[in-house]
Amino acid sequence: MSSTEGSLDVSRFMAGPRPEGTSDYVMQQTMIRVKDPMKSLEFYCDVLGFKLVMFREFPQWGFNVYFVAPVESVDIPEGEDAQWNYCMKLPGCIEVTWNYGSEKEEGLVYNTGNADSTGTSDGEKVKGGFGHLGITVPDVYEACERFKEAGCTFTKTPNSGGMKGLAFIKDPDGYLIEILPQGPMITKSLDCDGVAAEGGEGYKDNSR
């Protein structure tokens, strides 16, 4: 630990080769459980622009899995075995998991980890470890205009709060999706909600 509060020397984790035997390891997926798979696929594919890369159905165990990723349809091979091999080597997939019957439940089903009381026995909010998924886009402000037109729920527009130039929207189950730029963190005078770049309430820790 350094002498400066909150500052750590992590430089060694950026240096040198990967540990022996790990050079072909891939950060392939994050899995989320969803209430209604069709609504989730519409969000991730129609709103965020991902494609369904592979899916598997397991009626004997009562669940299905759908792997989505930001790829082009022409790159997805045909055939289950080819799609499996392609998917398992593809970084950054989201595994959308549907447990049969969840779509019939009232309200939200799964806890998102962000000061969320969903699924708790006492109704108290949980200080969860999971925070959000994240995508990068060429222009955050233009992307947010599109998300607003698509009817997305925002928890932060690009100019709201103290951190400018990024945004958060919710997927159908309430999981947060962070929207970041692929280049410099720029700001524009007004965002999709008409919020001016000046001002802001500062950073808020959504785990609390």
mmCIF file of C-alpha atoms in Angstrom:
data_model
loop_
_atom_site.group_PDB
_atom_site.id
_atom_site.type_symbol
_atom_site.label_atom_id
_atom_site.label_comp_id
_atom_site.label_asym_id
_atom_site.label_seq_id
_atom_site.Cartn_x
_atom_site.Cartn_y
_atom_site.Cartn_z
ATOM 1 C CA MET A 1 0.000 0.000 0.000
ATOM 2 C CA SER A 2 1.340 3.410 -0.888
ATOM 3 C CA SER A 3 1.419 6.372 1.445
ATOM 4 C CA THR A 4 -1.376 8.056 -0.508
ATOM 5 C CA GLU A 5 -4.858 7.023 0.600
ATOM 6 C CA GLY A 6 -6.534 4.887 -2.075
ATOM 7 C CA SER A 7 -3.451 4.680 -4.309
ATOM 8 C CA LEU A 8 -1.861 1.308 -5.045
ATOM 9 C CA ASP A 9 1.234 0.395 -7.041
ATOM 10 C CA VAL A 10 -0.228 -2.008 -9.610
ATOM 11 C CA SER A 11 2.415 -1.497 -12.301
ATOM 12 C CA ARG A 12 3.710 -5.075 -12.111
ATOM 13 C CA PHE A 13 0.350 -6.405 -13.327
ATOM 14 C CA MET A 14 0.834 -4.514 -16.606
ATOM 15 C CA ALA A 15 4.390 -5.659 -17.222
ATOM 16 C CA GLY A 16 5.989 -8.783 -18.621
ATOM 17 C CA PRO A 17 4.510 -11.851 -20.322
ATOM 18 C CA ARG A 18 1.382 -13.640 -19.200
ATOM 19 C CA PRO A 19 2.012 -16.492 -16.741
ATOM 20 C CA GLU A 20 3.110 -19.754 -18.309
ATOM 21 C CA GLY A 21 0.217 -21.793 -19.636
ATOM 22 C CA THR A 22 -2.284 -18.916 -19.807
ATOM 23 C CA SER A 23 -1.474 -17.319 -23.181
ATOM 24 C CA ASP A 24 -4.598 -18.781 -24.816
ATOM 25 C CA TYR A 25 -7.023 -18.066 -21.969
ATOM 26 C CA VAL A 26 -9.968 -15.875 -23.051
ATOM 27 C CA MET A 27 -12.267 -13.666 -20.953
ATOM 28 C CA GLN A 28 -15.202 -15.184 -22.803
ATOM 29 C CA GLN A 29 -18.389 -14.434 -20.890
ATOM 30 C CA THR A 30 -20.341 -12.811 -18.110
ATOM 31 C CA MET A 31 -23.547 -14.658 -17.211
ATOM 32 C CA ILE A 32 -26.740 -12.909 -16.159
ATOM 33 C CA ARG A 33 -30.073 -14.499 -15.276
ATOM 34 C CA VAL A 34 -33.085 -12.903 -16.933
ATOM 35 C CA LYS A 35 -36.829 -13.033 -16.458
ATOM 36 C CA ASP A 36 -37.955 -12.997 -20.103
ATOM 37 C CA PRO A 37 -35.422 -14.130 -22.725
ATOM 38 C CA MET A 38 -37.227 -12.546 -25.675
ATOM 39 C CA LYS A 39 -37.260 -9.115 -24.037
ATOM 40 C CA SER A 40 -33.584 -9.498 -23.148
ATOM 41 C CA LEU A 41 -32.611 -10.586 -26.660
ATOM 42 C CA GLU A 42 -34.563 -7.668 -28.118
ATOM 43 C CA PHE A 43 -32.634 -5.297 -25.845
ATOM 44 C CA TYR A 44 -29.151 -6.701 -26.393
ATOM 45 C CA CYS A 45 -29.589 -7.322 -30.127
ATOM 46 C CA ASP A 46 -31.989 -4.591 -31.298
ATOM 47 C CA VAL A 47 -30.925 -1.807 -28.919
ATOM 48 C CA LEU A 48 -27.244 -2.492 -28.206
ATOM 49 C CA GLY A 49 -26.562 -4.055 -31.611
ATOM 50 C CA PHE A 50 -25.266 -7.436 -30.464
ATOM 51 C CA LYS A 51 -25.950 -10.683 -32.294
ATOM 52 C CA LEU A 52 -27.029 -14.058 -30.978
ATOM 53 C CA VAL A 53 -23.903 -16.149 -31.479
ATOM 54 C CA MET A 54 -25.047 -19.453 -30.006
ATOM 55 C CA PHE A 55 -27.810 -20.870 -27.846
ATOM 56 C CA ARG A 56 -28.512 -24.123 -26.079
ATOM 57 C CA GLU A 57 -31.782 -25.443 -24.635
ATOM 58 C CA PHE A 58 -31.810 -27.754 -21.606
ATOM 59 C CA PRO A 59 -35.461 -28.725 -20.960
ATOM 60 C CA GLN A 60 -34.317 -31.634 -18.780
ATOM 61 C CA TRP A 61 -32.886 -29.056 -16.357
ATOM 62 C CA GLY A 62 -35.390 -26.290 -16.991
ATOM 63 C CA PHE A 63 -33.199 -23.585 -18.475
ATOM 64 C CA ASN A 64 -31.806 -22.177 -21.738
ATOM 65 C CA VAL A 65 -28.679 -20.128 -22.425
ATOM 66 C CA TYR A 66 -28.183 -17.519 -25.143
ATOM 67 C CA PHE A 67 -24.749 -16.064 -25.936
ATOM 68 C CA VAL A 68 -24.760 -12.547 -27.413
ATOM 69 C CA ALA A 69 -21.783 -10.496 -28.590
ATOM 70 C CA PRO A 70 -21.024 -7.404 -30.722
ATOM 71 C CA VAL A 71 -20.239 -9.248 -33.965
ATOM 72 C CA GLU A 72 -21.532 -9.289 -37.534
ATOM 73 C CA SER A 73 -23.988 -11.977 -38.649
ATOM 74 C CA VAL A 74 -21.745 -12.985 -41.558
ATOM 75 C CA ASP A 75 -19.025 -13.984 -39.089
ATOM 76 C CA ILE A 76 -21.232 -16.445 -37.209
ATOM 77 C CA PRO A 77 -20.669 -19.944 -38.630
ATOM 78 C CA GLU A 78 -23.433 -22.413 -39.351
ATOM 79 C CA GLY A 79 -23.900 -25.574 -37.368
ATOM 80 C CA GLU A 80 -23.957 -26.176 -33.610
ATOM 81 C CA ASP A 81 -20.379 -27.438 -33.323
ATOM 82 C CA ALA A 82 -18.947 -24.566 -35.374
ATOM 83 C CA GLN A 83 -20.947 -22.009 -33.405
ATOM 84 C CA TRP A 84 -19.737 -23.528 -30.128
ATOM 85 C CA ASN A 85 -16.090 -23.339 -31.204
ATOM 86 C CA TYR A 86 -16.525 -19.774 -32.454
ATOM 87 C CA CYS A 87 -18.297 -18.647 -29.306
ATOM 88 C CA MET A 88 -15.849 -20.218 -26.858
ATOM 89 C CA LYS A 89 -12.962 -18.244 -28.367
ATOM 90 C CA LEU A 90 -14.887 -14.960 -28.621
ATOM 91 C CA PRO A 91 -14.024 -12.379 -25.937
ATOM 92 C CA GLY A 92 -16.723 -10.349 -24.241
ATOM 93 C CA CYS A 93 -19.850 -12.468 -24.675
ATOM 94 C CA ILE A 94 -22.862 -12.142 -22.402
ATOM 95 C CA GLU A 95 -24.491 -15.427 -21.458
ATOM 96 C CA VAL A 96 -28.197 -14.710 -21.037
ATOM 97 C CA THR A 97 -29.691 -17.461 -18.889
ATOM 98 C CA TRP A 98 -33.417 -18.122 -18.671
ATOM 99 C CA ASN A 99 -34.847 -20.410 -16.009
ATOM 100 C CA TYR A 100 -38.228 -21.693 -17.168
ATOM 101 C CA GLY A 101 -41.187 -20.058 -15.437
ATOM 102 C CA SER A 102 -39.425 -16.852 -14.372
ATOM 103 C CA GLU A 103 -41.310 -14.959 -17.094
ATOM 104 C CA LYS A 104 -44.573 -15.678 -15.233
ATOM 105 C CA GLU A 105 -43.447 -14.068 -11.976
ATOM 106 C CA GLU A 106 -44.662 -10.620 -10.967
ATOM 107 C CA GLY A 107 -42.253 -7.706 -11.017
ATOM 108 C CA LEU A 108 -38.482 -7.944 -11.099
ATOM 109 C CA VAL A 109 -37.027 -11.376 -10.344
ATOM 110 C CA TYR A 110 -33.252 -11.011 -9.955
ATOM 111 C CA ASN A 111 -31.142 -8.813 -7.714
ATOM 112 C CA THR A 112 -28.869 -6.544 -9.735
ATOM 113 C CA GLY A 113 -26.354 -5.924 -6.942
ATOM 114 C CA ASN A 114 -26.811 -2.149 -6.865
ATOM 115 C CA ALA A 115 -28.556 -1.198 -3.606
ATOM 116 C CA ASP A 116 -31.311 -3.599 -4.662
ATOM 117 C CA SER A 117 -33.894 -5.259 -2.393
ATOM 118 C CA THR A 118 -35.140 -7.706 -5.051
ATOM 119 C CA GLY A 119 -35.147 -11.280 -3.722
ATOM 120 C CA THR A 120 -34.191 -10.390 -0.150
ATOM 121 C CA SER A 121 -36.202 -11.973 2.668
ATOM 122 C CA ASP A 122 -36.336 -8.832 4.799
ATOM 123 C CA GLY A 123 -36.861 -6.253 2.055
ATOM 124 C CA GLU A 124 -33.583 -4.535 2.887
ATOM 125 C CA LYS A 125 -31.323 -3.349 0.085
ATOM 126 C CA VAL A 126 -28.191 -5.390 -0.558
ATOM 127 C CA LYS A 127 -24.724 -3.868 -0.894
ATOM 128 C CA GLY A 128 -23.898 -6.113 -3.824
ATOM 129 C CA GLY A 129 -20.590 -6.893 -5.453
ATOM 130 C CA PHE A 130 -21.840 -6.827 -9.037
ATOM 131 C CA GLY A 131 -21.929 -3.345 -10.534
ATOM 132 C CA HIS A 132 -22.637 -3.214 -14.259
ATOM 133 C CA LEU A 133 -21.884 -4.363 -17.762
ATOM 134 C CA GLY A 134 -20.237 -1.862 -20.105
ATOM 135 C CA ILE A 135 -20.078 -1.043 -23.791
ATOM 136 C CA THR A 136 -18.037 1.561 -25.655
ATOM 137 C CA VAL A 137 -19.382 3.632 -28.536
ATOM 138 C CA PRO A 138 -17.904 6.193 -30.955
ATOM 139 C CA ASP A 139 -20.098 9.003 -29.543
ATOM 140 C CA VAL A 140 -21.817 8.646 -26.157
ATOM 141 C CA TYR A 141 -24.186 11.555 -26.771
ATOM 142 C CA GLU A 142 -25.371 10.229 -30.143
ATOM 143 C CA ALA A 143 -25.772 6.716 -28.740
ATOM 144 C CA CYS A 144 -27.868 8.050 -25.869
ATOM 145 C CA GLU A 145 -30.163 9.863 -28.275
ATOM 146 C CA ARG A 146 -30.751 6.481 -29.927
ATOM 147 C CA PHE A 147 -31.283 4.742 -26.581
ATOM 148 C CA LYS A 148 -33.809 7.397 -25.563
ATOM 149 C CA GLU A 149 -35.726 6.926 -28.818
ATOM 150 C CA ALA A 150 -35.740 3.175 -28.116
ATOM 151 C CA GLY A 151 -37.392 3.815 -24.748
ATOM 152 C CA CYS A 152 -34.453 2.876 -22.528
ATOM 153 C CA THR A 153 -34.453 3.757 -18.845
ATOM 154 C CA PHE A 154 -31.518 5.977 -17.857
ATOM 155 C CA THR A 155 -30.014 6.113 -14.384
ATOM 156 C CA LYS A 156 -27.481 8.662 -15.634
ATOM 157 C CA THR A 157 -27.478 10.704 -18.820
ATOM 158 C CA PRO A 158 -24.108 11.962 -20.139
ATOM 159 C CA ASN A 159 -24.248 15.355 -18.404
ATOM 160 C CA SER A 160 -25.997 14.408 -15.170
ATOM 161 C CA GLY A 161 -23.971 13.884 -12.019
ATOM 162 C CA GLY A 162 -20.350 14.838 -11.558
ATOM 163 C CA MET A 163 -18.741 12.477 -14.077
ATOM 164 C CA LYS A 164 -19.473 13.889 -17.533
ATOM 165 C CA GLY A 165 -19.408 12.133 -20.882
ATOM 166 C CA LEU A 166 -20.633 8.707 -19.769
ATOM 167 C CA ALA A 167 -24.074 7.252 -19.173
ATOM 168 C CA PHE A 168 -25.938 4.348 -17.607
ATOM 169 C CA ILE A 169 -29.056 2.628 -18.909
ATOM 170 C CA LYS A 170 -30.973 -0.384 -17.616
ATOM 171 C CA ASP A 171 -31.702 -3.633 -19.397
ATOM 172 C CA PRO A 172 -35.166 -5.231 -18.981
ATOM 173 C CA ASP A 173 -34.146 -6.893 -15.698
ATOM 174 C CA GLY A 174 -32.643 -3.726 -14.236
ATOM 175 C CA TYR A 175 -28.976 -4.600 -14.812
ATOM 176 C CA LEU A 176 -26.952 -1.447 -15.406
ATOM 177 C CA ILE A 177 -25.178 -0.913 -18.726
ATOM 178 C CA GLU A 178 -22.431 1.718 -18.731
ATOM 179 C CA ILE A 179 -21.938 3.663 -21.960
ATOM 180 C CA LEU A 180 -18.361 4.893 -22.443
ATOM 181 C CA PRO A 181 -16.548 6.566 -25.361
ATOM 182 C CA GLN A 182 -14.012 4.718 -27.497
ATOM 183 C CA GLY A 183 -11.784 7.802 -27.423
ATOM 184 C CA PRO A 184 -11.323 10.827 -25.175
ATOM 185 C CA MET A 185 -13.960 11.587 -22.545
ATOM 186 C CA ILE A 186 -15.546 14.589 -24.231
ATOM 187 C CA THR A 187 -18.605 16.585 -23.172
ATOM 188 C CA LYS A 188 -21.274 18.353 -25.185
ATOM 189 C CA SER A 189 -23.314 21.327 -24.027
ATOM 190 C CA LEU A 190 -26.614 19.405 -23.807
ATOM 191 C CA ASP A 191 -27.394 15.698 -23.545
ATOM 192 C CA CYS A 192 -30.413 13.613 -24.604
ATOM 193 C CA ASP A 193 -32.450 14.842 -21.628
ATOM 194 C CA GLY A 194 -31.483 18.470 -22.151
ATOM 195 C CA VAL A 195 -29.141 18.460 -19.146
ATOM 196 C CA ALA A 196 -26.395 21.073 -19.452
ATOM 197 C CA ALA A 197 -22.746 20.111 -19.002
ATOM 198 C CA GLU A 198 -22.280 22.660 -16.214
ATOM 199 C CA GLY A 199 -23.008 21.640 -12.644
ATOM 200 C CA GLY A 200 -23.660 18.147 -11.325
ATOM 201 C CA GLU A 201 -24.090 16.462 -8.001
ATOM 202 C CA GLY A 202 -20.837 14.475 -7.996
ATOM 203 C CA TYR A 203 -20.119 10.763 -7.961
ATOM 204 C CA LYS A 204 -22.639 8.391 -6.387
ATOM 205 C CA ASP A 205 -21.727 4.865 -5.282
ATOM 206 C CA ASN A 206 -24.701 2.788 -6.480
ATOM 207 C CA SER A 207 -23.738 -0.197 -4.333
ATOM 208 C CA ARG A 208 -24.986 1.622 -1.220
#
